[in-house]
Structures are given as structure tokens and as C-alpha cells.
């Protein structure tokens, strides 16, 4: 088939009717977005001669994506969550806002509600014989470089199998295992005592991996650790660091790696005194530098459905 019907009045009227674009009812912003997206899809079907078989393959794929609960996993895999970061970075540059720890994607595996500790938190609740001890620490500073007291630093990461508590397909982990939250004191310091994570891989039978297979791509991430930093005075920071030396650092399926987010890993002794399972442990210093509100507001705060326990 090489017919072209996109510009036809019948097709354009169908687009308008389907989105009620000229109607008084409905949500104007939603109608604007859907009209554009549907229009782009109509045009792609026409331009690429997408066959009915291909079309229904796509529809059924969306059903599987929802059944697997993986829409928020596919979004970063397709670079969409990274695009949002690229746009926020550009918005900052345009506003002359520089500095601060770079943002990078949240990903789909945060869980709200980890118990908040003062300054230091132990994150490993469950034993993990394959993971060695790790201490992550740093200072939260404001735009003036001074320590920030009262900052909530939240941290989450995977275990030695690359699985996150709450989302672990083996069901092996306790609620909030490897999820921590600390409130900084006047020195702005935070510390998490935990275990070394391993990189995440998409569920092999899931919808995301199925799509990646068709693209000839893998669905793996380097080992990494996530952070939220929340205060009353500055913008919320959403970031991660990668574990230095992971071979996938520059081959992350979710495109979260940034050069400034690969802190050195050093080896230290004295872990026994800290209550770690071995005296020798890995140490990562990761400082968190916050950026100012814009006209008194956090202009880049992201609202999305998040798990809570
Ligand atoms: C994704 C992000 C993560 O941090 C993770 O652990 C798993 C998946 C993602 O972007 O899809
Ligand atoms: Fe992650």
C-alpha cells in the first residue's frame, strides 16, 4: 500500500472528533496534548504504511506493558526520562542557574516511607553474603557552599543480585532493605552504612526487555545508588552515582550516567567499630550541592505516582 490519507479532510475531521478538540467540554491541556500525539501517530501510520498486523502487535504490546507494570521502566529505557533531564538542564542554563550536583533520572524503584535517622543510617537489614560493606557519606551544601542543616537525604539501591526491596521478584527482601533516610545536623553531613550494590537488569520476560530485544539492545544498568535531597529552602535534588569501575558505566540502558556522578571508591579499615560485617570496607564520598528556588519556588519538582510502604 502506498496510499496517503493523513491530509484528507476525512482523516483530519476524525482527529478532531476523536479528541473533541473544538468542543467545549474536557480538559483543554489534555486535549491539546492528545491531539498532537494522536496526529503524530496517524501520520506515522500513513507515512510508514504501518500494516494492521503491525498496528495490533503494538496495541497488544501496550496491554502487556501495563500487565507487567513496566511503563515507568520502559520510559527511561527509551530515553524519555533522560530527555526530561536534558530539558530541565537547558531550562536551568537559560535561567542562568549554574552549579549544584547534577540531576539524573529517578527511575521507577523508589519507595517512600523509610524511617528517618539523625545524620547516620544503617541501610542493610537483610544479610547478603555476596555483598561487601560500603559506607556512603558526604555533606549537603547550599548554593553559598555552606552546610545545610535539616536536609532530608534519602538513598536507595539494589542488593548483590541487582534487586530492590519492594520490587524483588524473589520476595527475599524486608521492607526498606537498602533504603535509608537521614536528616542532616548543623554540619550538613550524612552517612549511610550499607552493602555494595550490583547493577540492575530488566526482568528478562517483561515487556521492556521484549522491546529492547527487537532493538538489539540490552536492558542493564551499571551498579548505582539513588538519592533524593529535600529541604525547605532549596530545590529538591534527584540524582544517582555509579560505582566506579562498573563496565556498564557508559552503556546504561536508562542513560543516567554523568561524568560528575562517578565518585572514587576507596578501601578503608575500621569497619568493625562502625558495626559493619567486615573490618575492611569500601568508602564513597558523595557531596550533595543544592540549587536555589526560582522566584521562591521549586520550579522543577516532579510529581509522579510513587510506591509507599
Ligand atoms: C531504571 C532505573 C533504575 O534506577 C533501576 O534500578 C532500574 C531501572 C530505569 O530507568 O528503568
Ligand atoms: Fe536504580
PDB file of C-alpha atoms and ligand atoms in Angstrom:
ATOM      1  CA  UNK A   1       0.000   0.000   0.000  1.00  0.00           C
ATOM      2  CA  UNK A   2       1.278   3.438  -0.720  1.00  0.00           C
ATOM      3  CA  UNK A   3      -1.853   5.474  -0.107  1.00  0.00           C
ATOM      4  CA  UNK A   4      -1.614   8.753   1.731  1.00  0.00           C
ATOM      5  CA  UNK A   5      -4.693   9.853   3.645  1.00  0.00           C
ATOM      6  CA  UNK A   6      -3.302  11.933   6.504  1.00  0.00           C
ATOM      7  CA  UNK A   7      -4.042  15.299   4.909  1.00  0.00           C
ATOM      8  CA  UNK A   8      -7.516  14.268   3.746  1.00  0.00           C
ATOM      9  CA  UNK A   9     -10.428  16.101   5.292  1.00  0.00           C
ATOM     10  CA  UNK A  10     -11.930  12.828   6.462  1.00  0.00           C
ATOM     11  CA  UNK A  11      -8.770  11.977   8.449  1.00  0.00           C
ATOM     12  CA  UNK A  12      -8.344  15.464   9.903  1.00  0.00           C
ATOM     13  CA  UNK A  13     -12.029  15.559  10.905  1.00  0.00           C
ATOM     14  CA  UNK A  14     -11.595  12.163  12.559  1.00  0.00           C
ATOM     15  CA  UNK A  15      -8.649  13.502  14.578  1.00  0.00           C
ATOM     16  CA  UNK A  16     -10.657  16.499  15.688  1.00  0.00           C
ATOM     17  CA  UNK A  17     -13.664  14.393  16.611  1.00  0.00           C
ATOM     18  CA  UNK A  18     -11.650  11.781  18.483  1.00  0.00           C
ATOM     19  CA  UNK A  19     -10.003  14.419  20.659  1.00  0.00           C
ATOM     20  CA  UNK A  20     -13.049  16.741  20.837  1.00  0.00           C
ATOM     21  CA  UNK A  21     -10.533  19.446  20.052  1.00  0.00           C
ATOM     22  CA  UNK A  22     -13.155  22.028  19.096  1.00  0.00           C
ATOM     23  CA  UNK A  23     -15.611  21.020  21.815  1.00  0.00           C
ATOM     24  CA  UNK A  24     -16.242  22.971  24.999  1.00  0.00           C
ATOM     25  CA  UNK A  25     -16.029  20.002  27.351  1.00  0.00           C
ATOM     26  CA  UNK A  26     -12.952  18.248  28.639  1.00  0.00           C
ATOM     27  CA  UNK A  27      -9.527  19.353  29.802  1.00  0.00           C
ATOM     28  CA  UNK A  28      -8.005  21.804  27.277  1.00  0.00           C
ATOM     29  CA  UNK A  29      -4.379  20.921  28.023  1.00  0.00           C
ATOM     30  CA  UNK A  30      -5.098  17.216  27.816  1.00  0.00           C
ATOM     31  CA  UNK A  31      -6.928  17.700  24.521  1.00  0.00           C
ATOM     32  CA  UNK A  32      -4.047  19.747  23.107  1.00  0.00           C
ATOM     33  CA  UNK A  33      -1.505  17.044  24.006  1.00  0.00           C
ATOM     34  CA  UNK A  34      -3.624  14.142  22.827  1.00  0.00           C
ATOM     35  CA  UNK A  35      -4.498  15.829  19.561  1.00  0.00           C
ATOM     36  CA  UNK A  36      -0.802  16.299  18.832  1.00  0.00           C
ATOM     37  CA  UNK A  37       0.211  12.764  19.858  1.00  0.00           C
ATOM     38  CA  UNK A  38      -2.651  11.141  18.005  1.00  0.00           C
ATOM     39  CA  UNK A  39      -1.945  13.271  14.976  1.00  0.00           C
ATOM     40  CA  UNK A  40       1.723  12.198  15.005  1.00  0.00           C
ATOM     41  CA  UNK A  41       0.602   8.571  15.276  1.00  0.00           C
ATOM     42  CA  UNK A  42      -1.907   8.891  12.423  1.00  0.00           C
ATOM     43  CA  UNK A  43       0.845  10.448  10.316  1.00  0.00           C
ATOM     44  CA  UNK A  44       3.356   7.732  11.184  1.00  0.00           C
ATOM     45  CA  UNK A  45       0.843   5.018  10.247  1.00  0.00           C
ATOM     46  CA  UNK A  46       0.307   6.757   6.933  1.00  0.00           C
ATOM     47  CA  UNK A  47       3.961   7.613   6.188  1.00  0.00           C
ATOM     48  CA  UNK A  48       5.345   4.197   7.153  1.00  0.00           C
ATOM     49  CA  UNK A  49       2.423   2.198   5.765  1.00  0.00           C
ATOM     50  CA  UNK A  50       2.043   0.555   9.160  1.00  0.00           C
ATOM     51  CA  UNK A  51       0.005  -2.574   8.488  1.00  0.00           C
ATOM     52  CA  UNK A  52      -2.984  -3.683  10.551  1.00  0.00           C
ATOM     53  CA  UNK A  53      -0.895  -6.640  11.784  1.00  0.00           C
ATOM     54  CA  UNK A  54       1.854  -4.290  12.953  1.00  0.00           C
ATOM     55  CA  UNK A  55      -0.701  -1.966  14.494  1.00  0.00           C
ATOM     56  CA  UNK A  56      -2.349  -4.733  16.554  1.00  0.00           C
ATOM     57  CA  UNK A  57       1.046  -6.025  17.623  1.00  0.00           C
ATOM     58  CA  UNK A  58       1.611  -2.573  19.101  1.00  0.00           C
ATOM     59  CA  UNK A  59      -1.781  -2.482  20.812  1.00  0.00           C
ATOM     60  CA  UNK A  60      -1.214  -5.892  22.364  1.00  0.00           C
ATOM     61  CA  UNK A  61       2.238  -4.764  23.445  1.00  0.00           C
ATOM     62  CA  UNK A  62       0.677  -1.904  25.399  1.00  0.00           C
ATOM     63  CA  UNK A  63      -1.535  -4.418  27.189  1.00  0.00           C
ATOM     64  CA  UNK A  64       1.492  -6.498  28.148  1.00  0.00           C
ATOM     65  CA  UNK A  65       3.366  -3.364  29.242  1.00  0.00           C
ATOM     66  CA  UNK A  66       0.533  -2.495  31.616  1.00  0.00           C
ATOM     67  CA  UNK A  67       0.086  -6.056  32.849  1.00  0.00           C
ATOM     68  CA  UNK A  68       3.795  -6.210  33.658  1.00  0.00           C
ATOM     69  CA  UNK A  69       3.621  -2.801  35.357  1.00  0.00           C
ATOM     70  CA  UNK A  70       6.613  -1.650  33.335  1.00  0.00           C
ATOM     71  CA  UNK A  71       5.561   1.629  31.699  1.00  0.00           C
ATOM     72  CA  UNK A  72       7.827   3.613  34.053  1.00  0.00           C
ATOM     73  CA  UNK A  73      10.668   1.209  33.263  1.00  0.00           C
ATOM     74  CA  UNK A  74      10.255   1.482  29.508  1.00  0.00           C
ATOM     75  CA  UNK A  75      10.203   5.304  29.661  1.00  0.00           C
ATOM     76  CA  UNK A  76      13.838   5.598  30.792  1.00  0.00           C
ATOM     77  CA  UNK A  77      14.846   2.721  28.519  1.00  0.00           C
ATOM     78  CA  UNK A  78      13.617   4.758  25.563  1.00  0.00           C
ATOM     79  CA  UNK A  79      15.497   7.834  26.750  1.00  0.00           C
ATOM     80  CA  UNK A  80      12.318   9.700  27.665  1.00  0.00           C
ATOM     81  CA  UNK A  81      13.257  10.243  31.325  1.00  0.00           C
ATOM     82  CA  UNK A  82      16.705  11.420  30.191  1.00  0.00           C
ATOM     83  CA  UNK A  83      15.011  13.840  27.791  1.00  0.00           C
ATOM     84  CA  UNK A  84      13.186  15.399  30.744  1.00  0.00           C
ATOM     85  CA  UNK A  85      16.586  15.895  32.449  1.00  0.00           C
ATOM     86  CA  UNK A  86      18.082  17.384  29.289  1.00  0.00           C
ATOM     87  CA  UNK A  87      15.184  19.833  29.172  1.00  0.00           C
ATOM     88  CA  UNK A  88      15.481  20.748  32.868  1.00  0.00           C
ATOM     89  CA  UNK A  89      19.244  21.271  32.416  1.00  0.00           C
ATOM     90  CA  UNK A  90      18.544  23.545  29.441  1.00  0.00           C
ATOM     91  CA  UNK A  91      15.921  25.459  31.416  1.00  0.00           C
ATOM     92  CA  UNK A  92      18.493  25.999  34.191  1.00  0.00           C
ATOM     93  CA  UNK A  93      21.085  27.256  31.715  1.00  0.00           C
ATOM     94  CA  UNK A  94      18.563  29.616  30.202  1.00  0.00           C
ATOM     95  CA  UNK A  95      17.751  30.954  33.675  1.00  0.00           C
ATOM     96  CA  UNK A  96      21.466  31.377  34.403  1.00  0.00           C
ATOM     97  CA  UNK A  97      21.273  28.752  37.128  1.00  0.00           C
ATOM     98  CA  UNK A  98      24.616  27.005  37.392  1.00  0.00           C
ATOM     99  CA  UNK A  99      26.325  24.635  39.760  1.00  0.00           C
ATOM    100  CA  UNK A 100      24.923  22.094  42.139  1.00  0.00           C
ATOM    101  CA  UNK A 101      25.219  18.342  41.956  1.00  0.00           C
ATOM    102  CA  UNK A 102      23.894  17.328  38.524  1.00  0.00           C
ATOM    103  CA  UNK A 103      20.476  15.773  38.419  1.00  0.00           C
ATOM    104  CA  UNK A 104      19.854  12.408  36.874  1.00  0.00           C
ATOM    105  CA  UNK A 105      16.783  10.230  36.469  1.00  0.00           C
ATOM    106  CA  UNK A 106      14.773   8.933  39.416  1.00  0.00           C
ATOM    107  CA  UNK A 107      13.935   5.593  37.823  1.00  0.00           C
ATOM    108  CA  UNK A 108      10.883   3.554  38.838  1.00  0.00           C
ATOM    109  CA  UNK A 109      12.059   1.911  42.071  1.00  0.00           C
ATOM    110  CA  UNK A 110      11.811   4.498  44.858  1.00  0.00           C
ATOM    111  CA  UNK A 111       9.666   3.632  47.867  1.00  0.00           C
ATOM    112  CA  UNK A 112       8.513   6.387  50.232  1.00  0.00           C
ATOM    113  CA  UNK A 113       8.444   5.935  53.987  1.00  0.00           C
ATOM    114  CA  UNK A 114      11.895   4.726  55.043  1.00  0.00           C
ATOM    115  CA  UNK A 115      12.453   5.571  58.730  1.00  0.00           C
ATOM    116  CA  UNK A 116      14.357   8.838  59.146  1.00  0.00           C
ATOM    117  CA  UNK A 117      17.535   8.818  61.264  1.00  0.00           C
ATOM    118  CA  UNK A 118      19.727  11.645  62.513  1.00  0.00           C
ATOM    119  CA  UNK A 119      22.864  12.003  60.387  1.00  0.00           C
ATOM    120  CA  UNK A 120      23.728   8.309  60.070  1.00  0.00           C
ATOM    121  CA  UNK A 121      21.609   5.353  58.945  1.00  0.00           C
ATOM    122  CA  UNK A 122      22.183   1.663  58.576  1.00  0.00           C
ATOM    123  CA  UNK A 123      20.558   0.557  55.316  1.00  0.00           C
ATOM    124  CA  UNK A 124      21.201  -3.191  55.206  1.00  0.00           C
ATOM    125  CA  UNK A 125      18.562  -5.058  57.186  1.00  0.00           C
ATOM    126  CA  UNK A 126      18.809  -8.425  55.429  1.00  0.00           C
ATOM    127  CA  UNK A 127      22.020 -10.446  55.279  1.00  0.00           C
ATOM    128  CA  UNK A 128      23.575 -10.615  51.815  1.00  0.00           C
ATOM    129  CA  UNK A 129      26.590 -12.931  51.843  1.00  0.00           C
ATOM    130  CA  UNK A 130      27.632 -11.863  48.354  1.00  0.00           C
ATOM    131  CA  UNK A 131      27.856  -8.137  49.158  1.00  0.00           C
ATOM    132  CA  UNK A 132      30.709  -6.401  50.981  1.00  0.00           C
ATOM    133  CA  UNK A 133      30.282  -3.430  53.303  1.00  0.00           C
ATOM    134  CA  UNK A 134      30.043   0.064  51.879  1.00  0.00           C
ATOM    135  CA  UNK A 135      29.932   3.437  53.573  1.00  0.00           C
ATOM    136  CA  UNK A 136      28.481   6.355  51.637  1.00  0.00           C
ATOM    137  CA  UNK A 137      28.887   9.801  53.137  1.00  0.00           C
ATOM    138  CA  UNK A 138      29.129  13.451  52.313  1.00  0.00           C
ATOM    139  CA  UNK A 139      27.989  16.946  53.075  1.00  0.00           C
ATOM    140  CA  UNK A 140      24.854  18.689  51.887  1.00  0.00           C
ATOM    141  CA  UNK A 141      25.662  22.265  50.941  1.00  0.00           C
ATOM    142  CA  UNK A 142      23.618  25.170  49.667  1.00  0.00           C
ATOM    143  CA  UNK A 143      24.371  27.489  46.740  1.00  0.00           C
ATOM    144  CA  UNK A 144      26.696  29.506  49.033  1.00  0.00           C
ATOM    145  CA  UNK A 145      28.739  26.376  49.752  1.00  0.00           C
ATOM    146  CA  UNK A 146      27.700  26.297  53.401  1.00  0.00           C
ATOM    147  CA  UNK A 147      26.421  23.105  55.068  1.00  0.00           C
ATOM    148  CA  UNK A 148      22.663  22.666  55.125  1.00  0.00           C
ATOM    149  CA  UNK A 149      21.090  21.567  58.394  1.00  0.00           C
ATOM    150  CA  UNK A 150      17.745  19.762  58.398  1.00  0.00           C
ATOM    151  CA  UNK A 151      18.097  18.336  54.883  1.00  0.00           C
ATOM    152  CA  UNK A 152      16.371  15.002  54.306  1.00  0.00           C
ATOM    153  CA  UNK A 153      18.727  12.725  52.381  1.00  0.00           C
ATOM    154  CA  UNK A 154      17.018   9.620  51.015  1.00  0.00           C
ATOM    155  CA  UNK A 155      19.023   6.828  49.466  1.00  0.00           C
ATOM    156  CA  UNK A 156      18.079   3.561  47.764  1.00  0.00           C
ATOM    157  CA  UNK A 157      19.912   0.867  45.844  1.00  0.00           C
ATOM    158  CA  UNK A 158      19.920  -2.782  44.794  1.00  0.00           C
ATOM    159  CA  UNK A 159      21.353  -5.840  46.546  1.00  0.00           C
ATOM    160  CA  UNK A 160      24.032  -8.219  45.247  1.00  0.00           C
ATOM    161  CA  UNK A 161      21.510  -9.681  42.770  1.00  0.00           C
ATOM    162  CA  UNK A 162      20.570  -6.294  41.343  1.00  0.00           C
ATOM    163  CA  UNK A 163      17.141  -6.463  43.022  1.00  0.00           C
ATOM    164  CA  UNK A 164      15.440  -3.686  45.005  1.00  0.00           C
ATOM    165  CA  UNK A 165      13.346  -4.327  48.115  1.00  0.00           C
ATOM    166  CA  UNK A 166       9.599  -3.971  47.458  1.00  0.00           C
ATOM    167  CA  UNK A 167      10.215  -4.896  43.794  1.00  0.00           C
ATOM    168  CA  UNK A 168      12.294  -8.039  44.371  1.00  0.00           C
ATOM    169  CA  UNK A 169      10.852 -10.859  42.203  1.00  0.00           C
ATOM    170  CA  UNK A 170      12.267 -13.457  44.632  1.00  0.00           C
ATOM    171  CA  UNK A 171      10.404 -11.799  47.528  1.00  0.00           C
ATOM    172  CA  UNK A 172      13.577 -12.188  49.553  1.00  0.00           C
ATOM    173  CA  UNK A 173      13.959  -8.691  50.984  1.00  0.00           C
ATOM    174  CA  UNK A 174      12.458  -6.990  54.018  1.00  0.00           C
ATOM    175  CA  UNK A 175      10.544  -3.764  53.510  1.00  0.00           C
ATOM    176  CA  UNK A 176      13.064  -0.895  53.308  1.00  0.00           C
ATOM    177  CA  UNK A 177      16.098  -3.148  53.000  1.00  0.00           C
ATOM    178  CA  UNK A 178      18.770  -0.984  51.320  1.00  0.00           C
ATOM    179  CA  UNK A 179      16.574   2.095  51.629  1.00  0.00           C
ATOM    180  CA  UNK A 180      17.631   4.799  54.056  1.00  0.00           C
ATOM    181  CA  UNK A 181      16.770   8.326  55.105  1.00  0.00           C
ATOM    182  CA  UNK A 182      18.740  10.714  57.277  1.00  0.00           C
ATOM    183  CA  UNK A 183      18.214  14.250  58.495  1.00  0.00           C
ATOM    184  CA  UNK A 184      21.378  16.358  58.479  1.00  0.00           C
ATOM    185  CA  UNK A 185      22.564  18.218  61.559  1.00  0.00           C
ATOM    186  CA  UNK A 186      24.301  21.636  61.629  1.00  0.00           C
ATOM    187  CA  UNK A 187      27.395  20.193  59.882  1.00  0.00           C
ATOM    188  CA  UNK A 188      25.252  19.140  56.866  1.00  0.00           C
ATOM    189  CA  UNK A 189      26.755  15.669  56.976  1.00  0.00           C
ATOM    190  CA  UNK A 190      25.021  12.422  56.114  1.00  0.00           C
ATOM    191  CA  UNK A 191      26.252   8.834  56.233  1.00  0.00           C
ATOM    192  CA  UNK A 192      24.775   5.542  55.066  1.00  0.00           C
ATOM    193  CA  UNK A 193      26.237   2.205  56.179  1.00  0.00           C
ATOM    194  CA  UNK A 194      25.228  -0.396  53.660  1.00  0.00           C
ATOM    195  CA  UNK A 195      26.335  -3.127  51.244  1.00  0.00           C
ATOM    196  CA  UNK A 196      27.795  -2.819  47.766  1.00  0.00           C
ATOM    197  CA  UNK A 197      25.068  -2.972  45.088  1.00  0.00           C
ATOM    198  CA  UNK A 198      25.207  -4.742  41.748  1.00  0.00           C
ATOM    199  CA  UNK A 199      23.737  -3.379  38.523  1.00  0.00           C
ATOM    200  CA  UNK A 200      20.063  -3.821  37.688  1.00  0.00           C
ATOM    201  CA  UNK A 201      18.741  -5.806  34.756  1.00  0.00           C
ATOM    202  CA  UNK A 202      15.218  -5.577  33.317  1.00  0.00           C
ATOM    203  CA  UNK A 203      13.006  -8.592  34.030  1.00  0.00           C
ATOM    204  CA  UNK A 204      14.006 -10.979  31.189  1.00  0.00           C
ATOM    205  CA  UNK A 205      10.409 -11.944  30.326  1.00  0.00           C
ATOM    206  CA  UNK A 206       8.993  -8.449  30.777  1.00  0.00           C
ATOM    207  CA  UNK A 207       7.627  -6.037  28.199  1.00  0.00           C
ATOM    208  CA  UNK A 208      10.619  -3.682  28.412  1.00  0.00           C
ATOM    209  CA  UNK A 209      13.157  -6.395  27.655  1.00  0.00           C
ATOM    210  CA  UNK A 210      10.899  -7.718  24.887  1.00  0.00           C
ATOM    211  CA  UNK A 211      11.023  -4.335  23.169  1.00  0.00           C
ATOM    212  CA  UNK A 212      14.764  -3.929  23.764  1.00  0.00           C
ATOM    213  CA  UNK A 213      15.332  -7.345  22.158  1.00  0.00           C
ATOM    214  CA  UNK A 214      13.644  -6.084  18.993  1.00  0.00           C
ATOM    215  CA  UNK A 215      16.066  -3.137  19.032  1.00  0.00           C
ATOM    216  CA  UNK A 216      19.087  -5.359  19.625  1.00  0.00           C
ATOM    217  CA  UNK A 217      19.725  -3.601  22.971  1.00  0.00           C
ATOM    218  CA  UNK A 218      20.452  -4.916  26.449  1.00  0.00           C
ATOM    219  CA  UNK A 219      18.424  -3.841  29.478  1.00  0.00           C
ATOM    220  CA  UNK A 220      21.154  -3.476  32.076  1.00  0.00           C
ATOM    221  CA  UNK A 221      22.353  -0.677  34.281  1.00  0.00           C
ATOM    222  CA  UNK A 222      25.726  -0.260  35.974  1.00  0.00           C
ATOM    223  CA  UNK A 223      25.751  -0.557  39.784  1.00  0.00           C
ATOM    224  CA  UNK A 224      24.395   2.709  41.138  1.00  0.00           C
ATOM    225  CA  UNK A 225      22.932   4.439  44.191  1.00  0.00           C
ATOM    226  CA  UNK A 226      19.940   6.795  44.122  1.00  0.00           C
ATOM    227  CA  UNK A 227      19.377   9.978  46.110  1.00  0.00           C
ATOM    228  CA  UNK A 228      16.667  12.479  46.872  1.00  0.00           C
ATOM    229  CA  UNK A 229      17.688  15.543  48.868  1.00  0.00           C
ATOM    230  CA  UNK A 230      14.784  17.592  50.199  1.00  0.00           C
ATOM    231  CA  UNK A 231      14.864  20.865  52.154  1.00  0.00           C
ATOM    232  CA  UNK A 232      12.532  23.800  52.762  1.00  0.00           C
ATOM    233  CA  UNK A 233      14.999  26.269  51.319  1.00  0.00           C
ATOM    234  CA  UNK A 234      16.395  24.817  48.094  1.00  0.00           C
ATOM    235  CA  UNK A 235      15.251  22.801  45.108  1.00  0.00           C
ATOM    236  CA  UNK A 236      14.841  19.081  45.601  1.00  0.00           C
ATOM    237  CA  UNK A 237      17.757  17.151  44.104  1.00  0.00           C
ATOM    238  CA  UNK A 238      17.144  13.839  42.336  1.00  0.00           C
ATOM    239  CA  UNK A 239      20.358  12.103  41.456  1.00  0.00           C
ATOM    240  CA  UNK A 240      22.408   8.905  41.464  1.00  0.00           C
ATOM    241  CA  UNK A 241      26.030   7.938  41.401  1.00  0.00           C
ATOM    242  CA  UNK A 242      27.551   4.965  39.617  1.00  0.00           C
ATOM    243  CA  UNK A 243      30.023   2.601  41.206  1.00  0.00           C
ATOM    244  CA  UNK A 244      33.390   3.440  39.694  1.00  0.00           C
ATOM    245  CA  UNK A 245      34.814   0.660  37.536  1.00  0.00           C
ATOM    246  CA  UNK A 246      31.496  -0.935  36.520  1.00  0.00           C
ATOM    247  CA  UNK A 247      31.893  -1.950  32.862  1.00  0.00           C
ATOM    248  CA  UNK A 248      28.407  -0.643  32.008  1.00  0.00           C
ATOM    249  CA  UNK A 249      29.008   2.904  33.254  1.00  0.00           C
ATOM    250  CA  UNK A 250      28.928   4.268  29.710  1.00  0.00           C
ATOM    251  CA  UNK A 251      26.445   1.675  28.490  1.00  0.00           C
ATOM    252  CA  UNK A 252      23.498   2.270  30.822  1.00  0.00           C
ATOM    253  CA  UNK A 253      20.199   1.235  29.242  1.00  0.00           C
ATOM    254  CA  UNK A 254      18.496   4.078  31.145  1.00  0.00           C
ATOM    255  CA  UNK A 255      21.040   6.784  30.185  1.00  0.00           C
ATOM    256  CA  UNK A 256      21.559   8.054  33.739  1.00  0.00           C
ATOM    257  CA  UNK A 257      25.364   8.225  33.742  1.00  0.00           C
ATOM    258  CA  UNK A 258      27.018  11.622  34.035  1.00  0.00           C
ATOM    259  CA  UNK A 259      30.734  12.285  34.306  1.00  0.00           C
ATOM    260  CA  UNK A 260      30.341  14.205  37.599  1.00  0.00           C
ATOM    261  CA  UNK A 261      28.433  11.284  39.138  1.00  0.00           C
ATOM    262  CA  UNK A 262      31.179   8.657  39.325  1.00  0.00           C
ATOM    263  CA  UNK A 263      32.857   9.260  42.692  1.00  0.00           C
ATOM    264  CA  UNK A 264      36.052   7.365  43.560  1.00  0.00           C
ATOM    265  CA  UNK A 265      35.719   4.181  45.609  1.00  0.00           C
ATOM    266  CA  UNK A 266      38.388   3.814  48.275  1.00  0.00           C
ATOM    267  CA  UNK A 267      39.147   0.956  50.638  1.00  0.00           C
ATOM    268  CA  UNK A 268      39.252   1.583  54.365  1.00  0.00           C
ATOM    269  CA  UNK A 269      39.655  -0.351  57.587  1.00  0.00           C
ATOM    270  CA  UNK A 270      37.847   0.158  60.879  1.00  0.00           C
ATOM    271  CA  UNK A 271      34.528  -1.240  59.717  1.00  0.00           C
ATOM    272  CA  UNK A 272      34.123  -3.384  62.829  1.00  0.00           C
ATOM    273  CA  UNK A 273      33.958  -0.275  65.013  1.00  0.00           C
ATOM    274  CA  UNK A 274      31.204   1.051  62.727  1.00  0.00           C
ATOM    275  CA  UNK A 275      29.231  -2.182  63.121  1.00  0.00           C
ATOM    276  CA  UNK A 276      29.972  -3.365  59.572  1.00  0.00           C
ATOM    277  CA  UNK A 277      30.207  -7.073  58.836  1.00  0.00           C
ATOM    278  CA  UNK A 278      33.902  -6.864  57.900  1.00  0.00           C
ATOM    279  CA  UNK A 279      36.670  -4.563  59.081  1.00  0.00           C
ATOM    280  CA  UNK A 280      37.735  -3.715  55.542  1.00  0.00           C
ATOM    281  CA  UNK A 281      35.093  -1.809  53.657  1.00  0.00           C
ATOM    282  CA  UNK A 282      34.565   0.367  50.613  1.00  0.00           C
ATOM    283  CA  UNK A 283      34.085   4.073  51.144  1.00  0.00           C
ATOM    284  CA  UNK A 284      32.489   6.591  48.807  1.00  0.00           C
ATOM    285  CA  UNK A 285      32.333  10.294  49.469  1.00  0.00           C
ATOM    286  CA  UNK A 286      29.473  11.899  47.583  1.00  0.00           C
ATOM    287  CA  UNK A 287      28.748  15.512  48.365  1.00  0.00           C
ATOM    288  CA  UNK A 288      25.368  16.960  47.577  1.00  0.00           C
ATOM    289  CA  UNK A 289      25.223  20.560  46.458  1.00  0.00           C
ATOM    290  CA  UNK A 290      21.764  22.112  46.182  1.00  0.00           C
ATOM    291  CA  UNK A 291      20.445  24.837  43.908  1.00  0.00           C
ATOM    292  CA  UNK A 292      18.240  27.796  44.841  1.00  0.00           C
ATOM    293  CA  UNK A 293      14.495  28.081  44.454  1.00  0.00           C
ATOM    294  CA  UNK A 294      13.394  30.115  41.432  1.00  0.00           C
ATOM    295  CA  UNK A 295      11.154  33.033  42.406  1.00  0.00           C
ATOM    296  CA  UNK A 296      10.628  31.284  45.727  1.00  0.00           C
ATOM    297  CA  UNK A 297       9.516  28.038  44.109  1.00  0.00           C
ATOM    298  CA  UNK A 298      10.965  24.671  43.235  1.00  0.00           C
ATOM    299  CA  UNK A 299      10.282  25.036  39.512  1.00  0.00           C
ATOM    300  CA  UNK A 300      11.405  21.502  38.673  1.00  0.00           C
ATOM    301  CA  UNK A 301       9.748  19.436  41.354  1.00  0.00           C
ATOM    302  CA  UNK A 302       8.370  16.262  39.792  1.00  0.00           C
ATOM    303  CA  UNK A 303       5.031  14.829  40.858  1.00  0.00           C
ATOM    304  CA  UNK A 304       4.507  11.204  39.879  1.00  0.00           C
ATOM    305  CA  UNK A 305       2.966   8.110  41.360  1.00  0.00           C
ATOM    306  CA  UNK A 306       5.476   6.547  43.728  1.00  0.00           C
ATOM    307  CA  UNK A 307       5.344   3.374  45.747  1.00  0.00           C
ATOM    308  CA  UNK A 308       4.997   3.727  49.506  1.00  0.00           C
ATOM    309  CA  UNK A 309       5.357   1.191  52.285  1.00  0.00           C
TER     310      UNK A 309
HETATM  311  C1  LIG B   1      15.597   2.011  35.873  1.00  0.00           C
HETATM  312  C2  LIG B   1      16.255   2.817  36.733  1.00  0.00           C
HETATM  313  C3  LIG B   1      16.823   2.286  37.838  1.00  0.00           C
HETATM  314  O1  LIG B   1      17.494   3.031  38.719  1.00  0.00           O
HETATM  315  C4  LIG B   1      16.762   0.962  38.076  1.00  0.00           C
HETATM  316  O2  LIG B   1      17.386   0.499  39.149  1.00  0.00           O
HETATM  317  C5  LIG B   1      16.082   0.154  37.227  1.00  0.00           C
HETATM  318  C6  LIG B   1      15.508   0.685  36.114  1.00  0.00           C
HETATM  319  C7  LIG B   1      15.007   2.591  34.701  1.00  0.00           C
HETATM  320  O3  LIG B   1      15.342   3.745  34.458  1.00  0.00           O
HETATM  321  O4  LIG B   1      14.227   1.956  34.015  1.00  0.00           O
HETATM  322 FE1  LIG B   2      18.149   2.048  40.251  1.00  0.00          FE
END
